[in-house]
Coordinates of C-alpha atoms and ligand atoms in Angstrom, one line a residue:
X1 CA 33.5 191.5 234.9
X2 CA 29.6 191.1 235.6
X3 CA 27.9 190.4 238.3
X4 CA 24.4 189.5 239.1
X5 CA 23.1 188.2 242.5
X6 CA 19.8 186.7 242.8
X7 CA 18.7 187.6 246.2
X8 CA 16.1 186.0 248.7
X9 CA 15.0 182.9 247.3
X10 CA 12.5 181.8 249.2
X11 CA 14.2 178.3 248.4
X12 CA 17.2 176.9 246.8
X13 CA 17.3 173.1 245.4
X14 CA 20.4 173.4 244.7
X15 CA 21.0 169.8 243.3
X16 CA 24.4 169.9 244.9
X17 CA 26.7 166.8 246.0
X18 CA 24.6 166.4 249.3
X19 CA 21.3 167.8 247.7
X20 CA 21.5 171.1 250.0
X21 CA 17.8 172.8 250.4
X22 CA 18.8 176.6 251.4
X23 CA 15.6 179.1 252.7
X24 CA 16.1 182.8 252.0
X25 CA 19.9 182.5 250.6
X26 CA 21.4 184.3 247.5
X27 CA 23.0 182.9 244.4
X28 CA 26.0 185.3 243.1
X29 CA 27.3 184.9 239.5
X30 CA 30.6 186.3 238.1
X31 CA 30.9 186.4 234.4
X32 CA 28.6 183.1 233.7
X33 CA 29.5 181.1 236.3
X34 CA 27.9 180.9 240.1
X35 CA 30.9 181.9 242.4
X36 CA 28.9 181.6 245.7
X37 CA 25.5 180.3 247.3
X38 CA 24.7 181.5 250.5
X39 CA 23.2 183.7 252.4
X40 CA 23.6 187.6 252.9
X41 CA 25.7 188.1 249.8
X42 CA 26.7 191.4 248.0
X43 CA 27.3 192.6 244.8
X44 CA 28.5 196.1 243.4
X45 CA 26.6 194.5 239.9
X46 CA 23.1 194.0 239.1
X47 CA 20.4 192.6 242.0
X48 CA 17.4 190.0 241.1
X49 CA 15.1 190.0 243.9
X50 CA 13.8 186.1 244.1
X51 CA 11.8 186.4 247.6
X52 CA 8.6 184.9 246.6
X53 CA 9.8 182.4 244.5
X54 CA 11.9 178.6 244.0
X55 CA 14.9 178.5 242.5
X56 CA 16.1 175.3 240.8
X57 CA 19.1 174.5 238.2
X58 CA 17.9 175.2 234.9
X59 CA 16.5 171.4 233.2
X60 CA 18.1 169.7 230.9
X61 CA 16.9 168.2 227.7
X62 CA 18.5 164.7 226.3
X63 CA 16.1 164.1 223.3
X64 CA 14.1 166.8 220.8
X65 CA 13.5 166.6 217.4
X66 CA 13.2 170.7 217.3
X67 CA 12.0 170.4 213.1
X68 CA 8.7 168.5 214.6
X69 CA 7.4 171.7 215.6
X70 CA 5.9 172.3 212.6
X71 CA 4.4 168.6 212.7
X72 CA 2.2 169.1 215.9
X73 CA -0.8 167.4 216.2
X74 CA -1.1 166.4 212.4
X75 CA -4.4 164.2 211.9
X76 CA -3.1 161.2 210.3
X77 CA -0.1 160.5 212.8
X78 CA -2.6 161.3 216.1
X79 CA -3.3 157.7 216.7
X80 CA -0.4 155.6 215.4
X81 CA 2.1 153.5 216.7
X82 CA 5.2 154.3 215.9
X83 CA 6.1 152.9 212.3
X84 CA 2.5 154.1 211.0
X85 CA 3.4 157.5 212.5
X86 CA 7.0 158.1 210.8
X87 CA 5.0 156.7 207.5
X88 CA 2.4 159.6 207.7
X89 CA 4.6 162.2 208.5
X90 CA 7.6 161.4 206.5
X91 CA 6.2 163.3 203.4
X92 CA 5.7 166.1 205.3
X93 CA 9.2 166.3 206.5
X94 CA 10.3 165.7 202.8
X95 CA 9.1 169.5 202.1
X96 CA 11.4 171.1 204.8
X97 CA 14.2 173.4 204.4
X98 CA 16.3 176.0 206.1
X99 CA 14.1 178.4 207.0
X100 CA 11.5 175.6 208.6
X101 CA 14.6 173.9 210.3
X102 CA 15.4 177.4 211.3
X103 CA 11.6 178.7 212.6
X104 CA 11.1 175.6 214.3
X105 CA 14.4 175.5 216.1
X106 CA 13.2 178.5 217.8
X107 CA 9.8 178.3 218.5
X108 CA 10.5 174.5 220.2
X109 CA 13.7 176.3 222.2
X110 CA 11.8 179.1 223.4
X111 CA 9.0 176.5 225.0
X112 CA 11.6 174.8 226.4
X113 CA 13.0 177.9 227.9
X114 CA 9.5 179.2 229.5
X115 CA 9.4 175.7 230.9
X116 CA 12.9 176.1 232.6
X117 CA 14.8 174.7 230.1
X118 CA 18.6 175.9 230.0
X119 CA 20.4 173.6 228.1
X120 CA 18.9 171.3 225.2
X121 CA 19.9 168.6 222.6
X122 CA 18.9 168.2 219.3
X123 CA 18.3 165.6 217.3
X124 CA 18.1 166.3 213.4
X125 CA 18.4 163.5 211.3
X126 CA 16.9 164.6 208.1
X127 CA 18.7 167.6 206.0
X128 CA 15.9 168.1 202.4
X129 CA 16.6 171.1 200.2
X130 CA 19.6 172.5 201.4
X131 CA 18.5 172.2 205.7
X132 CA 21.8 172.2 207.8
X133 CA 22.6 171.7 211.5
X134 CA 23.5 175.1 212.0
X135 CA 20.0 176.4 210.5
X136 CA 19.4 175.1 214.7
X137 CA 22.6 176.4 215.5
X138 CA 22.2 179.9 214.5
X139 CA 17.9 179.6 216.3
X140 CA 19.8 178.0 219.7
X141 CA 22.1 180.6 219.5
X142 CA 19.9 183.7 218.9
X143 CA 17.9 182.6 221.6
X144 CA 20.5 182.6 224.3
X145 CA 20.1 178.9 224.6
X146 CA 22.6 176.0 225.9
X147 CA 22.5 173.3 223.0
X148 CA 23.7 170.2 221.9
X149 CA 22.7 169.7 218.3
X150 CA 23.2 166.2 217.2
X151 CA 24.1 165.4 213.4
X152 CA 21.8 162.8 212.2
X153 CA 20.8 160.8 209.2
X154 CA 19.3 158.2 207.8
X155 CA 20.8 155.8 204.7
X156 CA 18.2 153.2 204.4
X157 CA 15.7 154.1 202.4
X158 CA 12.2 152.0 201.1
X159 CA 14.2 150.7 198.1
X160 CA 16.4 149.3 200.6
X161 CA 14.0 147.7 203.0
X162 CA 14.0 150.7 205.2
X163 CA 11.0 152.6 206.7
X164 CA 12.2 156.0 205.1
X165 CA 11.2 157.4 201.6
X166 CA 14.2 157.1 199.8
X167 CA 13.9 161.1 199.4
X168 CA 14.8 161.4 202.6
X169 CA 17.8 159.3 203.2
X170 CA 21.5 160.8 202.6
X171 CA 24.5 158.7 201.0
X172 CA 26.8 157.0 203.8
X173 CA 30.3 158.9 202.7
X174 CA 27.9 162.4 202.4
X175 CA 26.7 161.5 205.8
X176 CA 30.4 161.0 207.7
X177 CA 31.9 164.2 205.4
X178 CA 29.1 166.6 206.9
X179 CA 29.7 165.0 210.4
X180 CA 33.1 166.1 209.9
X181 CA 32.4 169.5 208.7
X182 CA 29.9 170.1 211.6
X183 CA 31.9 169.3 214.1
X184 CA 35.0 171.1 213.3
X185 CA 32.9 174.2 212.7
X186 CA 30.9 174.1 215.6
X187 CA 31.6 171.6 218.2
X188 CA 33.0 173.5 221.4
X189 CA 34.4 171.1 224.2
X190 CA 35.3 173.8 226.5
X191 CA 34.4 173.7 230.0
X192 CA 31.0 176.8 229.8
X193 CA 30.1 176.0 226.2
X194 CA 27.2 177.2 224.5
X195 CA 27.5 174.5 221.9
X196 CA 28.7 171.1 221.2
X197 CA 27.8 168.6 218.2
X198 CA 27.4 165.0 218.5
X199 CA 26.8 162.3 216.4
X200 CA 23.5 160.4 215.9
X201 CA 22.7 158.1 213.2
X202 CA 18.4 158.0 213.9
X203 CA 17.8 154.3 214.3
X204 CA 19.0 151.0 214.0
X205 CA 16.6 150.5 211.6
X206 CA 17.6 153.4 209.1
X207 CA 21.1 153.4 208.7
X208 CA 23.5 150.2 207.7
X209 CA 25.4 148.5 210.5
X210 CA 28.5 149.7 208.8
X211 CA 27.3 153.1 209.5
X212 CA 26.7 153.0 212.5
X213 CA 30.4 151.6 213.7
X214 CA 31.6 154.1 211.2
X215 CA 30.0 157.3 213.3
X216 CA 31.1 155.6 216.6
X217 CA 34.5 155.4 215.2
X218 CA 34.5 158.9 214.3
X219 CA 33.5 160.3 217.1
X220 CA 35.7 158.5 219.5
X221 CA 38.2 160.1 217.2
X222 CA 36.4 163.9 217.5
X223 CA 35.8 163.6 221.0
X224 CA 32.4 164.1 220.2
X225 CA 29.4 162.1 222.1
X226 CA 27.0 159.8 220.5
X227 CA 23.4 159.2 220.4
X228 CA 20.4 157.4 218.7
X229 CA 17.3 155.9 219.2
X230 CA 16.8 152.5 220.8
X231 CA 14.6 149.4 222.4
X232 CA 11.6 152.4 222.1
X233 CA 8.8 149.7 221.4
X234 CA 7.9 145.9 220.6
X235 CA 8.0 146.4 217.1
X236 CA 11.7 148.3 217.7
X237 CA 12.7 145.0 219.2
X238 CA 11.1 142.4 216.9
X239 CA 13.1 144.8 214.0
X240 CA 16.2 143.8 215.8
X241 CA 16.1 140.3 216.3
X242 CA 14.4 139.6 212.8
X243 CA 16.8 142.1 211.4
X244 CA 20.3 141.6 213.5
X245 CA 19.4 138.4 215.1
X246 CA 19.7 139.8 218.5
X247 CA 18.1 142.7 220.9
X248 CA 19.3 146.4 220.6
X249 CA 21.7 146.1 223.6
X250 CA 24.0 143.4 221.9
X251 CA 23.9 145.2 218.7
X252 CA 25.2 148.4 220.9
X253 CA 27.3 147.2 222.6
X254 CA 28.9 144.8 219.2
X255 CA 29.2 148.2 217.5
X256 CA 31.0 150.3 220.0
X257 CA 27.4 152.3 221.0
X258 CA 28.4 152.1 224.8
X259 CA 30.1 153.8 227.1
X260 CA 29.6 157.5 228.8
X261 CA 30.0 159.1 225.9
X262 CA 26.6 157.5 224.1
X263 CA 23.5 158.1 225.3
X264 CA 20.1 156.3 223.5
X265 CA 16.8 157.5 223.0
X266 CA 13.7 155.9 224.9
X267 CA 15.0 152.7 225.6
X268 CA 11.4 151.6 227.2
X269 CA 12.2 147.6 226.3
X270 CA 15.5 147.2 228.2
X271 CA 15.8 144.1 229.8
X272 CA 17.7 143.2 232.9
X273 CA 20.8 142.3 230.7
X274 CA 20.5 145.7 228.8
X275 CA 20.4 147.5 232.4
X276 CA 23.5 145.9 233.5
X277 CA 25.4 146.5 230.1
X278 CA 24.5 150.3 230.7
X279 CA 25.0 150.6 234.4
X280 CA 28.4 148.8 234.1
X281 CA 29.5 151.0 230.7
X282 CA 28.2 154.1 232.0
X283 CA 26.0 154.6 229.0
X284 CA 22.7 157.2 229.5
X285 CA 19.8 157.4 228.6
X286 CA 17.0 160.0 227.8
X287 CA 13.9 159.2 229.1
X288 CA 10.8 160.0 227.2
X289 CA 8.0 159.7 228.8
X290 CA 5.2 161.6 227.2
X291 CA 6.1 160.3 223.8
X292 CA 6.4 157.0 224.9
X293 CA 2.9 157.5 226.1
X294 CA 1.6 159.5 223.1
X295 CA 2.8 156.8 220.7
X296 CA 1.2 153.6 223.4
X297 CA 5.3 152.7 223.8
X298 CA 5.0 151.5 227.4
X299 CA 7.2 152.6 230.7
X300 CA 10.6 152.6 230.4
X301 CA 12.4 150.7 233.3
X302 CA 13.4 154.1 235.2
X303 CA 13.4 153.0 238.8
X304 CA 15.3 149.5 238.0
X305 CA 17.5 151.8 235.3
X306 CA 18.2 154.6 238.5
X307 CA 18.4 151.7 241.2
X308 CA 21.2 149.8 238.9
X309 CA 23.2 153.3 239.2
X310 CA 22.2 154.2 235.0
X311 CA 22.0 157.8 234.1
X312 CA 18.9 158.8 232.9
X313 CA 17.9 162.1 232.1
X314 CA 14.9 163.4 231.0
X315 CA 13.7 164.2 226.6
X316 CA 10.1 166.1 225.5
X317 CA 11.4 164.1 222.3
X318 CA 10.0 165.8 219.0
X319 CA 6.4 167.6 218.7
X320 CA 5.4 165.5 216.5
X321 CA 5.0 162.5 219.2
X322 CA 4.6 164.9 222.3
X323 CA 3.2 167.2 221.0
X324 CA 3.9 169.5 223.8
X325 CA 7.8 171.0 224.3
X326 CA 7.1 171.7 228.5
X327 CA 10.1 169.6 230.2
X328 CA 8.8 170.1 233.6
X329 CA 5.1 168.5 232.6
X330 CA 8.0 165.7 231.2
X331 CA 9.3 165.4 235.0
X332 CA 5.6 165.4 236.5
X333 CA 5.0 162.8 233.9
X334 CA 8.4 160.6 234.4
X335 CA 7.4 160.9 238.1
X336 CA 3.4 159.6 237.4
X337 CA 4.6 157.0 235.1
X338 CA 6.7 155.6 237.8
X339 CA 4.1 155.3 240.3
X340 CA 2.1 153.2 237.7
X341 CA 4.0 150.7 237.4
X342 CA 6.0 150.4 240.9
X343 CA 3.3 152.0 243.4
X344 CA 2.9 155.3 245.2
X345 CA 6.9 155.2 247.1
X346 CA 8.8 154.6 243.3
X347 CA 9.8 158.2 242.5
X348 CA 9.3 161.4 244.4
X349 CA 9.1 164.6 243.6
X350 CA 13.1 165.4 244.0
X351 CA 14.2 162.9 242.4
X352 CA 12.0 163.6 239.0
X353 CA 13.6 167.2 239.3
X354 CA 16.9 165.9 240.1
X355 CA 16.7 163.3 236.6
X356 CA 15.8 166.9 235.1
X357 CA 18.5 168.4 235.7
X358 CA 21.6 167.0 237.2
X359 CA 20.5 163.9 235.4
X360 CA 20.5 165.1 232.2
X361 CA 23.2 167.3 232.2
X362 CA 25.1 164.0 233.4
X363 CA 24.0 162.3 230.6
X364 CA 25.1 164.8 228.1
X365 CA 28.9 165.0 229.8
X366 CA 27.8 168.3 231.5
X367 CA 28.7 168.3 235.1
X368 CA 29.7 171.6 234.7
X369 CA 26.0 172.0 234.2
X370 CA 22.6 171.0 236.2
X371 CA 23.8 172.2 240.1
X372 CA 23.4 175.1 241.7
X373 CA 27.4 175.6 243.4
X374 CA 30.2 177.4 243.1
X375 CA 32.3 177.0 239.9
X376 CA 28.9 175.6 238.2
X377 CA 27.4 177.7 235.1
X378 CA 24.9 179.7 235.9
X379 CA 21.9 178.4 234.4
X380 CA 19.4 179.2 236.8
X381 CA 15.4 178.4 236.8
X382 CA 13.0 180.8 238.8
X383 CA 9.8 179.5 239.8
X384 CA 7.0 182.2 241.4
X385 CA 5.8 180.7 244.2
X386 CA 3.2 183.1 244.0
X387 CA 1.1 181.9 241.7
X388 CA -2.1 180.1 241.3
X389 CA -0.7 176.6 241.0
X390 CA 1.2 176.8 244.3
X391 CA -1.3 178.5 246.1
X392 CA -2.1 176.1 249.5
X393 CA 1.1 174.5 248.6
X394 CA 2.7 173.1 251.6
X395 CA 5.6 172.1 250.4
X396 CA 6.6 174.5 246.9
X397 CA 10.2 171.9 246.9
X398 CA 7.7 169.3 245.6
X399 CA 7.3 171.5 242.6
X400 CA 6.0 168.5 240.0
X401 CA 2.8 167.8 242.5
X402 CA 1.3 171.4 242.5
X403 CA 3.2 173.7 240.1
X404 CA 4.2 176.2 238.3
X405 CA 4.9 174.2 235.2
X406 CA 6.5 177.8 233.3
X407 CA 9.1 179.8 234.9
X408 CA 9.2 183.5 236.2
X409 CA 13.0 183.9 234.7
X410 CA 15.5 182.1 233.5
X411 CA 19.0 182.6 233.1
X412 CA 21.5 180.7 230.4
X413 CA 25.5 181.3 231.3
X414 CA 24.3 184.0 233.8
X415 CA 22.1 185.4 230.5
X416 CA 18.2 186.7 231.8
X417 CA 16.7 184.3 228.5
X418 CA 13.3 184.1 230.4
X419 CA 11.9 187.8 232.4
X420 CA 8.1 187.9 233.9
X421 CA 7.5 185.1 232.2
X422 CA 8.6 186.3 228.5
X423 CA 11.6 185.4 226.6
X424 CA 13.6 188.8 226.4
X425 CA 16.1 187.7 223.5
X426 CA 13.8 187.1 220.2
X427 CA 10.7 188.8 218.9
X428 CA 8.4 185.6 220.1
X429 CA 5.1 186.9 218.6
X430 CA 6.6 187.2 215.4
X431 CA 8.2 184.2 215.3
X432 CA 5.1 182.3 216.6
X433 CA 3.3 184.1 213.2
X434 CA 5.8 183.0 210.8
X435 CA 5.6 179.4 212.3
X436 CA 2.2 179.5 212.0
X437 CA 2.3 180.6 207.8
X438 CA 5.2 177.4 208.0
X439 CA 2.2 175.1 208.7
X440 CA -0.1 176.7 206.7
X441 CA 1.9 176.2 203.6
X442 CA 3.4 172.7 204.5
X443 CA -0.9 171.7 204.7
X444 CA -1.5 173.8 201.7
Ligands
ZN1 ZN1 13.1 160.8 219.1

């Protein structure tokens, strides 16, 4: 049996049924799991001492592509919207293989760690030269880190009318084997798991209809979740109804893509309609809302999506649209974004951090995740309270207004990932240098 307490926080959001704020109380874990939240608690194990600082659940990540961290900031895609973009960077991606999917797993993990991150998905829909999903499986689980890796693909190729190379687009009966395979090898649906495998087909508009019923099919059958992208922009939507002859909602919902076991990507064009289907089928959604500002996407519906009762959790999405992997400037930006377009009163503070972290772990079928109570895992965020950011703070709870934007620790399944600051399980400097000769050689 271990123990750790974390003792003295100056603060505790603990995200909790009633949304409980505790001052100078203690958070005990027993064997990855928080047992009790309180104050004055012992321990014969090991002690944290968290006066000084904010504690919070760890956040929770709905949409990555983790690969795009090699793709950062890459001239031609800076300015593009969205079908330009994937046409620039596609032949890029085309020259990936296991040790890029592998290198860039961990670097984009480890930023989302030091930015509180406990628990991540993944969505890798393109497998060239011999990539796997568990090239991110093995980075995730070197690192400590919660995940969710999804098993993409893309079928549709430019031969076929599709945005794709055809390079870079997988046969339909190759695609639905290696789902299997992936999920019997790796997908864990125990209460605590460190790893569980969905199913995620990357777009409407890169796989065939038949595909896409196919995977929902499948993992109904698997007990697996599902997830895509959809209604991300105008052109996403004009795709559709050209394409399908109706909006992305109908052609969910007429392929079995609802329910609370999908959640989609974006979804910045839902209309009123759309909101209801979700709301009433439970389906989530991951809210991206530095991407969708990177690639001039619009605002997502977040306040009508919360105020119909959707679950919405929060996604950095992939580097390559971000290009930054912090999820907490995601919840300051969520929170901003909302304010734009509803006024001053739309979203506060708490409720960005609560969509980052109970939210999300919601969406991804993890209430065992994203709360600080008993019985909960113990993936914990520790904020120093200390530092410049919150200096002259009056309120450090309303963390997304002032700061700090990177963590002090972090703990995964009652796992120190994150210590003063620096991830204590991989050799990050390293790592960072053989990203960096990655880049080099995918520009040379
Ligand atoms: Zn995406």
């Amino acid at each position: 049996m271990t123990e750790i307490l974390l003792k003295n926080a100056d603060l505790i959001l603990t995200m909790d049924d009633t949304r409980r704020e505790l001052s100078g109380a203690d958070i005990l874990i027993r064997d990855g799991q928080i047992v009790q939240v309180g104050k004055d608690l012992h321990t014969q194990g090991e002690v944290h001492d968290a006066s000084g600082c904010l504690v919070t659940p760890g956040l929770v990540n709905t949409h990555h592509h983790l690969y795009q961290t090699l793709t950062r900031a890459v001239p031609g895609g800076q300015d593009a919207l969205l079908f330009g973009w994937l046409q620039t960077l596609y032949p890029i991606w085309a020259r990936f293989g296991p040790d890029e999917m592998f290198t860039s797993a961990q670097i984009g993990l480890a930023e989302l760690a030091l930015s509180g991150c406990t628990l991540s998905s993944d969505h890798l829909y393109l497998y060239p030269n011999g990539a796997r999903l568990e090239d991110t499986i093995s980075a995730a689980s070197e690192l400590g880190m919660r995940f969710h890796p999804t098993r993409g693909a893309m079928s549709i190729g430019e031969s076929d009318g599709g945005l794709p190379p055809d390079i870079l687009v997988e046969d339909e009966t190759a695609i639905l084997d290696d789902m299997i395979r992936v999920v019997d090898a790796f997908h864990d649906p125990s209460e605590g798991s460190m790893c569980r495998v969905g199913l995620a087909p990357c777009s409407p508009f890169s796989v065939s209809r038949e595909l896409m019923r196919d995977a929902a099919l499948l993992a109904r059958d698997k007990g697996v979740m599902l997830h895509t992208h959809l209604a991300e922009n105008d052109e996403d939507i004009a795709y559709s109804q050209a394409q399908f002859g109706c909006r992305p909602g109908q052609y969910a919902e007429d392929l079995g893509w609802t329910g609370p076991d999908v959640w989609h990507a974006h979804c910045v064009k839902l209309d009123g309609a759309e909101i209801d289907l979700f709301s009433r089928t439970k389906t989530g959604v991951a809210h991206c809302p530095c991407s969708n500002c990177r690639l001039g996407s619009g605002i997502a519906p977040v306040r009508a999506m919360r105020d119909a009762g959707v679950k919405v959790g929060l996604g950095a999405d992939g580097p390559a649209s971000n290009d930054n992997g912090n999820l907490m400037l995601e919840a300051r930006q969520a929170m901003l974004l909302q304010r734009v377009a509803n006024g001053a009163d739309a979203m506060s503070a708490r409720e960005a951090l609560e969509i980052a972290t109970r939210g999300g772990a919601d969406v991804l079928g993890r209430t065992d995740c994203g709360r600080l109570m008993p019985g909960k895992r113990a993936d914990i965020a520790v904020w120093d309270t200390g530092c410049i950011e919150s200096a002259g703070s009056w309120d450090p709870a309303a963390l997304l207004l002032a700061g700090p934007m990177t963590v002090k620790h972090l703990f995964v399944e009652g796992r120190q990932v994150v210590r003063d600051g620096h991830i204590t399980t991989i050799d990050l400097p390293r790592v960072i240098e053989r990203q960096n000769a990655l880049a080099r050689a995918l520009q040379a």
